[in-house]
JSON list of N, CA and C in Angstrom, two decimals:
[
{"chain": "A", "resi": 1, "resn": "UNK", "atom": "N", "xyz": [114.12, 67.17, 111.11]},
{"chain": "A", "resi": 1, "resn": "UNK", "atom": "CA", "xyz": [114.30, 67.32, 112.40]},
{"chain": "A", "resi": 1, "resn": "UNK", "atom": "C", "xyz": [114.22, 68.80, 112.72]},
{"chain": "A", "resi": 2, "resn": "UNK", "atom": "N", "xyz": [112.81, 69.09, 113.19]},
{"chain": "A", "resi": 2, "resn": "UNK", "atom": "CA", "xyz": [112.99, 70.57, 113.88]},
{"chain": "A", "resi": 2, "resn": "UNK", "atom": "C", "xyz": [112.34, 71.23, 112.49]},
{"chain": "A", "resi": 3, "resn": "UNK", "atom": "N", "xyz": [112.10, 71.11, 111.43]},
{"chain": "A", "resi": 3, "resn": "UNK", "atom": "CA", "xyz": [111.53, 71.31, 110.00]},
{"chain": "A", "resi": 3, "resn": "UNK", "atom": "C", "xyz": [110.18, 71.97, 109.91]},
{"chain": "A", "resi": 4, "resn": "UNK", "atom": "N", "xyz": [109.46, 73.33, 109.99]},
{"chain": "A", "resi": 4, "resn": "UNK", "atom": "CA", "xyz": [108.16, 73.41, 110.03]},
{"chain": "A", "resi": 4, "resn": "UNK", "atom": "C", "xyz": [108.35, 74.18, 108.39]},
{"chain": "A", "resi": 5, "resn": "UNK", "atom": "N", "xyz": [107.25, 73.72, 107.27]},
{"chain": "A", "resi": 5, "resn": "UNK", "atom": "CA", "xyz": [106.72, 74.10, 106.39]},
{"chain": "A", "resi": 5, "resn": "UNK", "atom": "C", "xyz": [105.19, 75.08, 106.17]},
{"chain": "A", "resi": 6, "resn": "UNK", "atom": "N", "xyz": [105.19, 76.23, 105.25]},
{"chain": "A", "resi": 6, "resn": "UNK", "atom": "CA", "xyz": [104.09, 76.33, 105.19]},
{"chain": "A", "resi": 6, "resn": "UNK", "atom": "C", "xyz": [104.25, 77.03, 103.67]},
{"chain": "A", "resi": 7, "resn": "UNK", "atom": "N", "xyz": [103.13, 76.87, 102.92]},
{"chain": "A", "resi": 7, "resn": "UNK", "atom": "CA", "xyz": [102.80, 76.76, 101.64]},
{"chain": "A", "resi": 7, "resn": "UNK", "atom": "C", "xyz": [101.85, 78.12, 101.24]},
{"chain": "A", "resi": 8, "resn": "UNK", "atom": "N", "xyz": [101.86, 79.53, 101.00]},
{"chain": "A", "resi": 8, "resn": "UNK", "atom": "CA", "xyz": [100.91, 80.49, 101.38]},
{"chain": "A", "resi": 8, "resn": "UNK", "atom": "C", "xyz": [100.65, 80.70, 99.68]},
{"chain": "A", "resi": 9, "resn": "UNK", "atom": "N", "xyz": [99.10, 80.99, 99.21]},
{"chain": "A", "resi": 9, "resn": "UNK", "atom": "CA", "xyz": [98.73, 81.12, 97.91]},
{"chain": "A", "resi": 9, "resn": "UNK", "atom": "C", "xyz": [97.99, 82.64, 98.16]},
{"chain": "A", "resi": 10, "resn": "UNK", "atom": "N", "xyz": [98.34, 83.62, 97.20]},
{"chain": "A", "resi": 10, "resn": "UNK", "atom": "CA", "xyz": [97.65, 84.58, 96.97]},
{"chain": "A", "resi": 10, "resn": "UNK", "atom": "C", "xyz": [97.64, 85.42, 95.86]},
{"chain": "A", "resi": 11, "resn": "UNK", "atom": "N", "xyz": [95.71, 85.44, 95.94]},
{"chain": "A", "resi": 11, "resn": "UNK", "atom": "CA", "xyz": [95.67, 86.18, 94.62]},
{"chain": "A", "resi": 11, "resn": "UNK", "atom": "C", "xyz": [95.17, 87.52, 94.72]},
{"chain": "A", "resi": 12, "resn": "UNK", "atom": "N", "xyz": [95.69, 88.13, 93.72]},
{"chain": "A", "resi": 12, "resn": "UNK", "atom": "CA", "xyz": [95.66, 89.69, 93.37]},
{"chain": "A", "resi": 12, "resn": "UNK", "atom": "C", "xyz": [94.53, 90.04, 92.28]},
{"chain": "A", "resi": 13, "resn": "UNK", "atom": "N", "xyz": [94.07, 91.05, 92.05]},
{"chain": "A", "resi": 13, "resn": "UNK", "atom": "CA", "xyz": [93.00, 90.87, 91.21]},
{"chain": "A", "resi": 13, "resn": "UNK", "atom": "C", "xyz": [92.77, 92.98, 91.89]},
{"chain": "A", "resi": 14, "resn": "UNK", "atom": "N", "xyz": [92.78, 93.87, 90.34]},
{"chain": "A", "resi": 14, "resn": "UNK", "atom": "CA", "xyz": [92.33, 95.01, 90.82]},
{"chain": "A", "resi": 14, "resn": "UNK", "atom": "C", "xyz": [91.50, 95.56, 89.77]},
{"chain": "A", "resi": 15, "resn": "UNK", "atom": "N", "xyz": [90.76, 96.79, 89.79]},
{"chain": "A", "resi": 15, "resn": "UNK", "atom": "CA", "xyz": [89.84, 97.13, 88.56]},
{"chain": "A", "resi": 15, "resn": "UNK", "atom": "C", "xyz": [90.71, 97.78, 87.75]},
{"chain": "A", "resi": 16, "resn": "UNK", "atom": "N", "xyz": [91.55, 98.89, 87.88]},
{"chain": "A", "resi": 16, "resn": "UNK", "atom": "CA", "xyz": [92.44, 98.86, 87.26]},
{"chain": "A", "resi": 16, "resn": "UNK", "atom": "C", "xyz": [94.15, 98.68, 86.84]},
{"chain": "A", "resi": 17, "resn": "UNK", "atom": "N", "xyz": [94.70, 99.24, 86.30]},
{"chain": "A", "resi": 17, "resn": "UNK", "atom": "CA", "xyz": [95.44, 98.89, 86.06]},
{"chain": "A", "resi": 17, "resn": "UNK", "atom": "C", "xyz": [96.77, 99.15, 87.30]},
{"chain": "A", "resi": 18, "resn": "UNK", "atom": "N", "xyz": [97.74, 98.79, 88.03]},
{"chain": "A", "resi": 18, "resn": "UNK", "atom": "CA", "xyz": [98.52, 98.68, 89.37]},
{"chain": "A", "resi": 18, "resn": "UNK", "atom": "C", "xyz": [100.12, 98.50, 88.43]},
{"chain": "A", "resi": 19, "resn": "UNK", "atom": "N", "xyz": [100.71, 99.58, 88.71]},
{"chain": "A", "resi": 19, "resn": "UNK", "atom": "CA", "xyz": [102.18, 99.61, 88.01]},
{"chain": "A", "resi": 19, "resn": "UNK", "atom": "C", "xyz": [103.15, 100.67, 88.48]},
{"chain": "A", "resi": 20, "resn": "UNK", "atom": "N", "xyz": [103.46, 100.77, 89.36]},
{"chain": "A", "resi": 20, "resn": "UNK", "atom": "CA", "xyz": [104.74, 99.12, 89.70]},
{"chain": "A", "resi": 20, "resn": "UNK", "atom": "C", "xyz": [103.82, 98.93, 91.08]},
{"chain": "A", "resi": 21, "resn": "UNK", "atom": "N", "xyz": [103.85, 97.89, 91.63]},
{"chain": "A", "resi": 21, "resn": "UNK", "atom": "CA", "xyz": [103.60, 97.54, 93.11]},
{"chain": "A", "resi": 21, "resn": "UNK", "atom": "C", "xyz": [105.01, 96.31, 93.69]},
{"chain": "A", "resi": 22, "resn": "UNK", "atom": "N", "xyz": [104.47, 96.88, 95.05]},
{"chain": "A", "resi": 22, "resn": "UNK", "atom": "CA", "xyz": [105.74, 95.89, 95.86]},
{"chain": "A", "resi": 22, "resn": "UNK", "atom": "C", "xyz": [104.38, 94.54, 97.00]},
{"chain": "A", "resi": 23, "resn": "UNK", "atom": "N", "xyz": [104.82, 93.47, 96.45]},
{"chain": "A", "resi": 23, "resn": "UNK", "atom": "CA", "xyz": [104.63, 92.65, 97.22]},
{"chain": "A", "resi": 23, "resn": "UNK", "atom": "C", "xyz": [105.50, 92.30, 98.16]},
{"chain": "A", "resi": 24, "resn": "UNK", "atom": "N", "xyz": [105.73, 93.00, 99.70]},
{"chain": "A", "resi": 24, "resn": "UNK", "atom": "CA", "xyz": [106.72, 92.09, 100.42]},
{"chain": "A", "resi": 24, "resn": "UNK", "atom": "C", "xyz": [106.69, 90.91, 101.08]},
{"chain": "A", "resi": 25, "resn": "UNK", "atom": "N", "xyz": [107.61, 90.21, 100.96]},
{"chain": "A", "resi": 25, "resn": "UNK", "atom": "CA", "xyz": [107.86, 88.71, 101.36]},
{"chain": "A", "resi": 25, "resn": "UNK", "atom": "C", "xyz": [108.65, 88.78, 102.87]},
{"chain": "A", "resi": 26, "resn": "UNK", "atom": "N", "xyz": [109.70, 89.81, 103.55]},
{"chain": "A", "resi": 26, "resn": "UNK", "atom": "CA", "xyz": [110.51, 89.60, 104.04]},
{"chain": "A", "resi": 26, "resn": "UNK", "atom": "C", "xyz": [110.76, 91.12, 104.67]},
{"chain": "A", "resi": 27, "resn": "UNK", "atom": "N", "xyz": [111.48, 91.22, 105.56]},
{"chain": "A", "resi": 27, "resn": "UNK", "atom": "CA", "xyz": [112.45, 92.33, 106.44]},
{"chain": "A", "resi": 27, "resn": "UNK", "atom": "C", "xyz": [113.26, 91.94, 106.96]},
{"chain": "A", "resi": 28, "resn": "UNK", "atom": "N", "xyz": [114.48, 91.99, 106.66]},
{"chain": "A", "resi": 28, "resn": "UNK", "atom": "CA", "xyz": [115.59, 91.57, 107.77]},
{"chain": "A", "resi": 28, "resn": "UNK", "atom": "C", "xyz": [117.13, 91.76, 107.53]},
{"chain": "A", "resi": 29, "resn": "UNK", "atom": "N", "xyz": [117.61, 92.30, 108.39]},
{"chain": "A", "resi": 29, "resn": "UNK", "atom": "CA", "xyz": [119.06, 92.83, 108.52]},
{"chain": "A", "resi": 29, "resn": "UNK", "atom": "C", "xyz": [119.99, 91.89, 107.60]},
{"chain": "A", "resi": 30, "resn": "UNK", "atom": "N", "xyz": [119.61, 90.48, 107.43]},
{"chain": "A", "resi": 30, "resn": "UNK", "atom": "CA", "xyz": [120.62, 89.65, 106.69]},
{"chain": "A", "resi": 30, "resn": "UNK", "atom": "C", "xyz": [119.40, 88.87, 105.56]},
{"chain": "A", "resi": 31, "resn": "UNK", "atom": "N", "xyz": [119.37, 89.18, 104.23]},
{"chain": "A", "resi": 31, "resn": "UNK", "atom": "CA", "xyz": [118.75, 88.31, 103.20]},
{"chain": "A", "resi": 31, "resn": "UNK", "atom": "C", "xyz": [120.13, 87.93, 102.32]},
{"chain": "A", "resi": 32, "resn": "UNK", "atom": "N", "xyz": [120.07, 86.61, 101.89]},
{"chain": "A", "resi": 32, "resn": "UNK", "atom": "CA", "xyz": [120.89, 85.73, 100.96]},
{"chain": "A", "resi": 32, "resn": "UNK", "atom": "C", "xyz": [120.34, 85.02, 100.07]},
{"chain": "A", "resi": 33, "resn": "UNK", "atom": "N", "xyz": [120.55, 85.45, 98.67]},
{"chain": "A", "resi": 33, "resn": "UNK", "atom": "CA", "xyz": [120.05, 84.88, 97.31]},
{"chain": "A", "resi": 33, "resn": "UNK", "atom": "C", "xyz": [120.55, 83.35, 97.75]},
{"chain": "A", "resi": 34, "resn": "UNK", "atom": "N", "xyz": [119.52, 81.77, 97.50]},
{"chain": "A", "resi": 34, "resn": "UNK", "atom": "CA", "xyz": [119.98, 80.80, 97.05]},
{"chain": "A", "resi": 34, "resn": "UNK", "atom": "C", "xyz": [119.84, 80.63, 95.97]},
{"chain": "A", "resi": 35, "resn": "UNK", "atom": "N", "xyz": [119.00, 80.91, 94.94]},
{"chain": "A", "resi": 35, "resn": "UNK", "atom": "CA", "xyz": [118.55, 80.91, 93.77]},
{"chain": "A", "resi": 35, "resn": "UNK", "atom": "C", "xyz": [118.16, 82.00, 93.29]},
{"chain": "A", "resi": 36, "resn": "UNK", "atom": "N", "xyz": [117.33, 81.67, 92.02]},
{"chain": "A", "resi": 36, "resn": "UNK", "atom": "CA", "xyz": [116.68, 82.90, 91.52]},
{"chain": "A", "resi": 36, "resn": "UNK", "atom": "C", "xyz": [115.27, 83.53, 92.20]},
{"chain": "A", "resi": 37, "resn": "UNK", "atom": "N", "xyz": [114.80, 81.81, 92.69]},
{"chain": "A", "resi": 37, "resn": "UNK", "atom": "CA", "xyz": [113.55, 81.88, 93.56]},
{"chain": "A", "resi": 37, "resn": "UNK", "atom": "C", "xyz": [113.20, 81.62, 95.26]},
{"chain": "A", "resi": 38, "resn": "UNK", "atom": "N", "xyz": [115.12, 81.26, 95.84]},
{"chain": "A", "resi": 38, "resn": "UNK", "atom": "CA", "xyz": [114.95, 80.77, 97.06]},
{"chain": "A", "resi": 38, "resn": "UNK", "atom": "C", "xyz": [116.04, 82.05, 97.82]},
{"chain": "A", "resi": 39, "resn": "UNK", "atom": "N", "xyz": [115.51, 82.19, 98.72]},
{"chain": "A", "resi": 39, "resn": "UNK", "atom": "CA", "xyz": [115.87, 83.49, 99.98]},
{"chain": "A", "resi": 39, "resn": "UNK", "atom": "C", "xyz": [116.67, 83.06, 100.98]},
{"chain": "A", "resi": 40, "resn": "UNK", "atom": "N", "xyz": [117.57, 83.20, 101.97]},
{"chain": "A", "resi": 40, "resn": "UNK", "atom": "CA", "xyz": [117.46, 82.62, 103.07]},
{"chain": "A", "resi": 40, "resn": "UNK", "atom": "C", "xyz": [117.39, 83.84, 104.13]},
{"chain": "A", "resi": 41, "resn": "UNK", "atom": "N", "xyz": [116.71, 83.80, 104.86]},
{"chain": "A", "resi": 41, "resn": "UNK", "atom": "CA", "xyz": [116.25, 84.95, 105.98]},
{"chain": "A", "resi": 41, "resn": "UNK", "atom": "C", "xyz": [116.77, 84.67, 107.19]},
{"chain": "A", "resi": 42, "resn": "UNK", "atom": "N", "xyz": [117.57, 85.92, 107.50]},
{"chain": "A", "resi": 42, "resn": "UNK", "atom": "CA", "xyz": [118.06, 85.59, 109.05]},
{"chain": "A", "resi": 42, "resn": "UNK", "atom": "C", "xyz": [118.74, 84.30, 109.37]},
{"chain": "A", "resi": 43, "resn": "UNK", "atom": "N", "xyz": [118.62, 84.03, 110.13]},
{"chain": "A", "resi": 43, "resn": "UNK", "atom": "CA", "xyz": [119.42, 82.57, 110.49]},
{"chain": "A", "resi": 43, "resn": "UNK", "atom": "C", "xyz": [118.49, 80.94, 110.51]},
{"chain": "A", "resi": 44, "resn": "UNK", "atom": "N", "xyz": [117.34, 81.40, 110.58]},
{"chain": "A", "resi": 44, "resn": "UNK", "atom": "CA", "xyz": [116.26, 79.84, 110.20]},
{"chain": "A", "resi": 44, "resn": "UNK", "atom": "C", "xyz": [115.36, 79.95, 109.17]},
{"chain": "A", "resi": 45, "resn": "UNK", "atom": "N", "xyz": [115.30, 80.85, 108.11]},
{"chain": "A", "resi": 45, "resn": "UNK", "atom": "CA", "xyz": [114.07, 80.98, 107.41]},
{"chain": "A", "resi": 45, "resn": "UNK", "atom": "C", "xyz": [114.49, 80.80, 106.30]},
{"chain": "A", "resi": 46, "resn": "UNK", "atom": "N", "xyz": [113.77, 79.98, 105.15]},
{"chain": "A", "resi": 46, "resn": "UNK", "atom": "CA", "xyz": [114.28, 80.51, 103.88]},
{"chain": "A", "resi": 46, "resn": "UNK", "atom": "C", "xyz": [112.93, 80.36, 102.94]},
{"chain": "A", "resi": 47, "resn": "UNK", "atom": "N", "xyz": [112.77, 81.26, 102.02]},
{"chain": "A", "resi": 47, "resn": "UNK", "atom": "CA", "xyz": [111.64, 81.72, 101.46]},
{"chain": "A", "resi": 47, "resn": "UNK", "atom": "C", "xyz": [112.13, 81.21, 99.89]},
{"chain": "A", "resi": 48, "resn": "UNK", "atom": "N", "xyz": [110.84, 80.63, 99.15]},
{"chain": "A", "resi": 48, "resn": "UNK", "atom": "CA", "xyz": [110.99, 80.54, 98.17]},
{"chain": "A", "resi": 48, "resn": "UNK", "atom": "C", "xyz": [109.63, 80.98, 97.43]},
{"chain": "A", "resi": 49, "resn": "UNK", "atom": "N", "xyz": [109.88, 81.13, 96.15]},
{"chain": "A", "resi": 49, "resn": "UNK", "atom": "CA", "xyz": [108.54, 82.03, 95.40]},
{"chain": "A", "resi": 49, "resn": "UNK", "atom": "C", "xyz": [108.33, 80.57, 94.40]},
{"chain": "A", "resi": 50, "resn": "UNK", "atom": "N", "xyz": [106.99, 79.86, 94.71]},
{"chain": "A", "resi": 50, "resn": "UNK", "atom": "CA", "xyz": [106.73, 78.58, 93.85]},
{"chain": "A", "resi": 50, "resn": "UNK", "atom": "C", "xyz": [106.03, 79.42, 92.60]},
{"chain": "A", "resi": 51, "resn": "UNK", "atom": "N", "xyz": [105.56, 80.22, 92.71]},
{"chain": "A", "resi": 51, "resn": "UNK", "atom": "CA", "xyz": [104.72, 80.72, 91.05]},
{"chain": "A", "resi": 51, "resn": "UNK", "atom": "C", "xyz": [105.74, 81.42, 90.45]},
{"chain": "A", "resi": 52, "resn": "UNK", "atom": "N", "xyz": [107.00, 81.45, 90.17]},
{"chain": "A", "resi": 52, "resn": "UNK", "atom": "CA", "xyz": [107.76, 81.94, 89.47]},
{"chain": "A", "resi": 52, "resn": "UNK", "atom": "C", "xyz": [108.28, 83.41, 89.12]},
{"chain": "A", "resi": 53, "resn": "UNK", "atom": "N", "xyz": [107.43, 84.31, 89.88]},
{"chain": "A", "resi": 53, "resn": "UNK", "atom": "CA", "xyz": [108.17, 85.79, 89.89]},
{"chain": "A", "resi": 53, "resn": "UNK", "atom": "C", "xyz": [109.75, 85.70, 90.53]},
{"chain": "A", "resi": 54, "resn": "UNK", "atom": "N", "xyz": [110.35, 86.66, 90.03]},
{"chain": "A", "resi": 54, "resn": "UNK", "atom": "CA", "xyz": [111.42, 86.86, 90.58]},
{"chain": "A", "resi": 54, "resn": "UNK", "atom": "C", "xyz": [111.93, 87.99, 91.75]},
{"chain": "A", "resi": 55, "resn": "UNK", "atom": "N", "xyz": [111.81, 87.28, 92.78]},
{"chain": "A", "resi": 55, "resn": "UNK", "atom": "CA", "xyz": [112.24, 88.69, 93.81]},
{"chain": "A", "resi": 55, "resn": "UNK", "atom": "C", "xyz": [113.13, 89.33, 93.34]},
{"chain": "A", "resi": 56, "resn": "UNK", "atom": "N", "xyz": [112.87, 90.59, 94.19]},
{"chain": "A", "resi": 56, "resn": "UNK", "atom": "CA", "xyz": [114.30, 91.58, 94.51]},
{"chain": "A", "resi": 56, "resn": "UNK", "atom": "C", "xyz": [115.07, 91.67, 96.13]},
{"chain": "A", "resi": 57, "resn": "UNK", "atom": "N", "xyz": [115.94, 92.30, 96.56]},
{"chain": "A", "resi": 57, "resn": "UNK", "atom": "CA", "xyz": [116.45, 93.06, 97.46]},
{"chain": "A", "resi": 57, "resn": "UNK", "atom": "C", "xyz": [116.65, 94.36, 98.07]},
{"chain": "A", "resi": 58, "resn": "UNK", "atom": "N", "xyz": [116.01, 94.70, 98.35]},
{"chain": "A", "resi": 58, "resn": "UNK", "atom": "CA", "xyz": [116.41, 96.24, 98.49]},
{"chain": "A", "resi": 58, "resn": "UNK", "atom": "C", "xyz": [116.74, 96.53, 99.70]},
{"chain": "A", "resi": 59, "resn": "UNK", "atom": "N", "xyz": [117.94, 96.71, 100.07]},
{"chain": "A", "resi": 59, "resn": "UNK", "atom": "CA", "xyz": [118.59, 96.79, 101.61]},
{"chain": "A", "resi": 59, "resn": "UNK", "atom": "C", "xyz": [117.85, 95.86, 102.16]},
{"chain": "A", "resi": 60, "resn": "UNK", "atom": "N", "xyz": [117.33, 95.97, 103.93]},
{"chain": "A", "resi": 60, "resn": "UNK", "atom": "CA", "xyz": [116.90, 94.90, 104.07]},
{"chain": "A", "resi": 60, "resn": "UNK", "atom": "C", "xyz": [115.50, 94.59, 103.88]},
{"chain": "A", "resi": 61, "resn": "UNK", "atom": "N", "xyz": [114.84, 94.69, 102.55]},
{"chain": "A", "resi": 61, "resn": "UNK", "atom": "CA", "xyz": [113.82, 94.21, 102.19]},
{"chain": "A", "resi": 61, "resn": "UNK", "atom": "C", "xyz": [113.33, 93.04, 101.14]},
{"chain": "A", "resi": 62, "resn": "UNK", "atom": "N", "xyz": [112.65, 92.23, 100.95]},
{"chain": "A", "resi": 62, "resn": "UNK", "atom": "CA", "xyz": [112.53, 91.18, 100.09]},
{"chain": "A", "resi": 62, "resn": "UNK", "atom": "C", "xyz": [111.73, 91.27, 99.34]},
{"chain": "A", "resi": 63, "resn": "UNK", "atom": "N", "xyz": [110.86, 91.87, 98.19]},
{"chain": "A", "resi": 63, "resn": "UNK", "atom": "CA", "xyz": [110.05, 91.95, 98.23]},
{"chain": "A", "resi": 63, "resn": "UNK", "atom": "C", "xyz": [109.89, 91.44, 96.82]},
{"chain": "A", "resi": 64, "resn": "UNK", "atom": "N", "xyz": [108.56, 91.51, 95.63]},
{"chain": "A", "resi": 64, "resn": "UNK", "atom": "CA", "xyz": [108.23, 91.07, 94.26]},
{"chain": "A", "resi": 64, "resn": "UNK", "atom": "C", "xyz": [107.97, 92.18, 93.70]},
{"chain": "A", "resi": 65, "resn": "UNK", "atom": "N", "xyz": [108.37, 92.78, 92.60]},
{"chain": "A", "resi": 65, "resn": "UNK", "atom": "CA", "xyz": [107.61, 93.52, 91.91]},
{"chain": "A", "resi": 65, "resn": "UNK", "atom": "C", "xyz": [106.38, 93.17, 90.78]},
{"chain": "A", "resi": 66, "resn": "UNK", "atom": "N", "xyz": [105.64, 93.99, 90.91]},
{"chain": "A", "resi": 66, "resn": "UNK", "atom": "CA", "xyz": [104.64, 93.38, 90.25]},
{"chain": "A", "resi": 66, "resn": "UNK", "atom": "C", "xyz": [103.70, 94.60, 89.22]},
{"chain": "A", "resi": 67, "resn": "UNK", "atom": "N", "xyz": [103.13, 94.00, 88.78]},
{"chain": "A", "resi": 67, "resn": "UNK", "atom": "CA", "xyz": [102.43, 94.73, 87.69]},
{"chain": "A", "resi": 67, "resn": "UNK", "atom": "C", "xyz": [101.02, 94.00, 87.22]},
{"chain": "A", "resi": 68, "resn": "UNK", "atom": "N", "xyz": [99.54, 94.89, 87.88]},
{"chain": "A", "resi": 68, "resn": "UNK", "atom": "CA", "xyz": [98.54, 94.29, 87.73]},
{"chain": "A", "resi": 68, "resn": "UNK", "atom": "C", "xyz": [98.05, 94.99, 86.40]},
{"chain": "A", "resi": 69, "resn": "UNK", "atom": "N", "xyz": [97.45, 93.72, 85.60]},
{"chain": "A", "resi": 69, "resn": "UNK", "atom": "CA", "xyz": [96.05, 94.48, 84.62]},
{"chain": "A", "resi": 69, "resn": "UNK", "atom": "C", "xyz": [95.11, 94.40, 84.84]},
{"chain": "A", "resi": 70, "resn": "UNK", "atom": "N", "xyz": [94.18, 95.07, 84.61]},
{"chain": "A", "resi": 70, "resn": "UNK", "atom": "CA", "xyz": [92.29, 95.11, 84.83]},
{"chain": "A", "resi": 70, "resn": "UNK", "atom": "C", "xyz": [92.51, 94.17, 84.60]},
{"chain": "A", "resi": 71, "resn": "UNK", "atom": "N", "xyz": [91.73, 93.55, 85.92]},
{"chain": "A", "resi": 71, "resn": "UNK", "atom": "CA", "xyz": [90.62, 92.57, 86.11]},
{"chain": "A", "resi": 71, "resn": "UNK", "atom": "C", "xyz": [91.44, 91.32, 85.58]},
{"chain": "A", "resi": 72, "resn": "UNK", "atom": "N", "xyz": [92.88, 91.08, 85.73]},
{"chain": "A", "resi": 72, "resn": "UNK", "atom": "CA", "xyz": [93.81, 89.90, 85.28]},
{"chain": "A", "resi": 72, "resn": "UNK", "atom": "C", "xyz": [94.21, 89.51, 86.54]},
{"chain": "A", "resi": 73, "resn": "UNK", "atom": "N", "xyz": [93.84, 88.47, 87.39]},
{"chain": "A", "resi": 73, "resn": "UNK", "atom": "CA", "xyz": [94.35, 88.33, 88.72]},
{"chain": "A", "resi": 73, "resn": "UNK", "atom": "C", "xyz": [95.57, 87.46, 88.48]},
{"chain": "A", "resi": 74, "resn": "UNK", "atom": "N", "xyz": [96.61, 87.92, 89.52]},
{"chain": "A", "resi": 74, "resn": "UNK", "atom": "CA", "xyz": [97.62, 87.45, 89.74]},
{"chain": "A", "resi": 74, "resn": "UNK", "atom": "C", "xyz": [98.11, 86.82, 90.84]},
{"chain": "A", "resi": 75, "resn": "UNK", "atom": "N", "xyz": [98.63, 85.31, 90.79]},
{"chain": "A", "resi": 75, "resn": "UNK", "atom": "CA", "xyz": [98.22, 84.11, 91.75]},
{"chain": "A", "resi": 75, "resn": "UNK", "atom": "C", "xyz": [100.05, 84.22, 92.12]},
{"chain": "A", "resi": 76, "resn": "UNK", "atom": "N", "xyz": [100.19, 84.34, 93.57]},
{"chain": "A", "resi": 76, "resn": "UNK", "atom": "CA", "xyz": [101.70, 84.11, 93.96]},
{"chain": "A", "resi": 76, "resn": "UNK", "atom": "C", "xyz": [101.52, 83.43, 95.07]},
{"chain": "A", "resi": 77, "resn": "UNK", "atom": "N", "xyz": [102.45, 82.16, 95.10]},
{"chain": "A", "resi": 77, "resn": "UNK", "atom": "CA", "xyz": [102.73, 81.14, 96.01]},
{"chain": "A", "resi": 77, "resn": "UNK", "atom": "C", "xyz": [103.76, 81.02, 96.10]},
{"chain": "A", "resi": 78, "resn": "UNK", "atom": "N", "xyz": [104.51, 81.26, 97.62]},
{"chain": "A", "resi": 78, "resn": "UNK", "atom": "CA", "xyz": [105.10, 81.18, 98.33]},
{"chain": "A", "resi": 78, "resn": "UNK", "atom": "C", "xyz": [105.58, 80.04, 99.36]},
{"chain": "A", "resi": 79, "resn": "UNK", "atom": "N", "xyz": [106.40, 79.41, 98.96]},
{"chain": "A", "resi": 79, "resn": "UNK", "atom": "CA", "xyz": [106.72, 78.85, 100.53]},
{"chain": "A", "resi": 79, "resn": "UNK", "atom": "C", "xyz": [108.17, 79.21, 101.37]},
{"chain": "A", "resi": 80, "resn": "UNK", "atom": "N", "xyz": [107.46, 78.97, 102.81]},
{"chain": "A", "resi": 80, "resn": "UNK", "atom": "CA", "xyz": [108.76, 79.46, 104.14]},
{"chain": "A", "resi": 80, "resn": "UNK", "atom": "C", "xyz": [109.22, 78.17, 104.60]},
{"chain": "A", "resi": 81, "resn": "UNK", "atom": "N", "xyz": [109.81, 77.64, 104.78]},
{"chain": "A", "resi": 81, "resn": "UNK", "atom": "CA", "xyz": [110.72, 76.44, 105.49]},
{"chain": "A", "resi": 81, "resn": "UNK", "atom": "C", "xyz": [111.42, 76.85, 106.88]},
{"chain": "A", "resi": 82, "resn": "UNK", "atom": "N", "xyz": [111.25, 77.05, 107.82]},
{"chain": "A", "resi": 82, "resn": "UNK", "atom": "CA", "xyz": [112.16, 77.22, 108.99]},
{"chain": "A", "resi": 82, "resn": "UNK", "atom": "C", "xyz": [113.27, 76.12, 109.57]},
{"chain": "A", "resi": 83, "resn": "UNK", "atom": "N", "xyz": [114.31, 76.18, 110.14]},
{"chain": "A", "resi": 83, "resn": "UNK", "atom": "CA", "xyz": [114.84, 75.13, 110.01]},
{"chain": "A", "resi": 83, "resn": "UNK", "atom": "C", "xyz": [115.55, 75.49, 111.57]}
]
């Protein structure tokens, strides 16, 4: 009831090598760990990371750290749930 889903896939892929990078997921005055992989944002959002990286927090930011190798693309899927 009131439930919109969306499912976002993206891949990374550089010539060389990318260490450290920030993928952000999020901005917002209030983020809350549900898990290791689920967020909840603000007051209707909650973010989860389906390919298994583990976010961070950094004040109010959400973001992945990441680490590319030549020419090793790296696939992150995401889903947002609003509620």
């Amino acid at each position: 009831t009131g439930r919109v889903q969306l499912r976002r896939r993206v891949t990374l892929t550089s010539s060389e090598e990318r260490d450290p990078l920030r993928f952000r997921l999020a901005s917002s005055d209030k983020i809350e760990s549900e898990s290791n992989v689920s967020y909840r944002i603000g007051n209707g959002l909650t973010i989860k990371v389906a390919s298994g990286q583990k976010p961070k927090i950094d004040g109010s930011l959400l973001y992945l750290p990441l680490k590319l190798a030549s020419q090793q693309p790296q696939e992150i899927v995401i889903e947002y749930l609003w509620e």
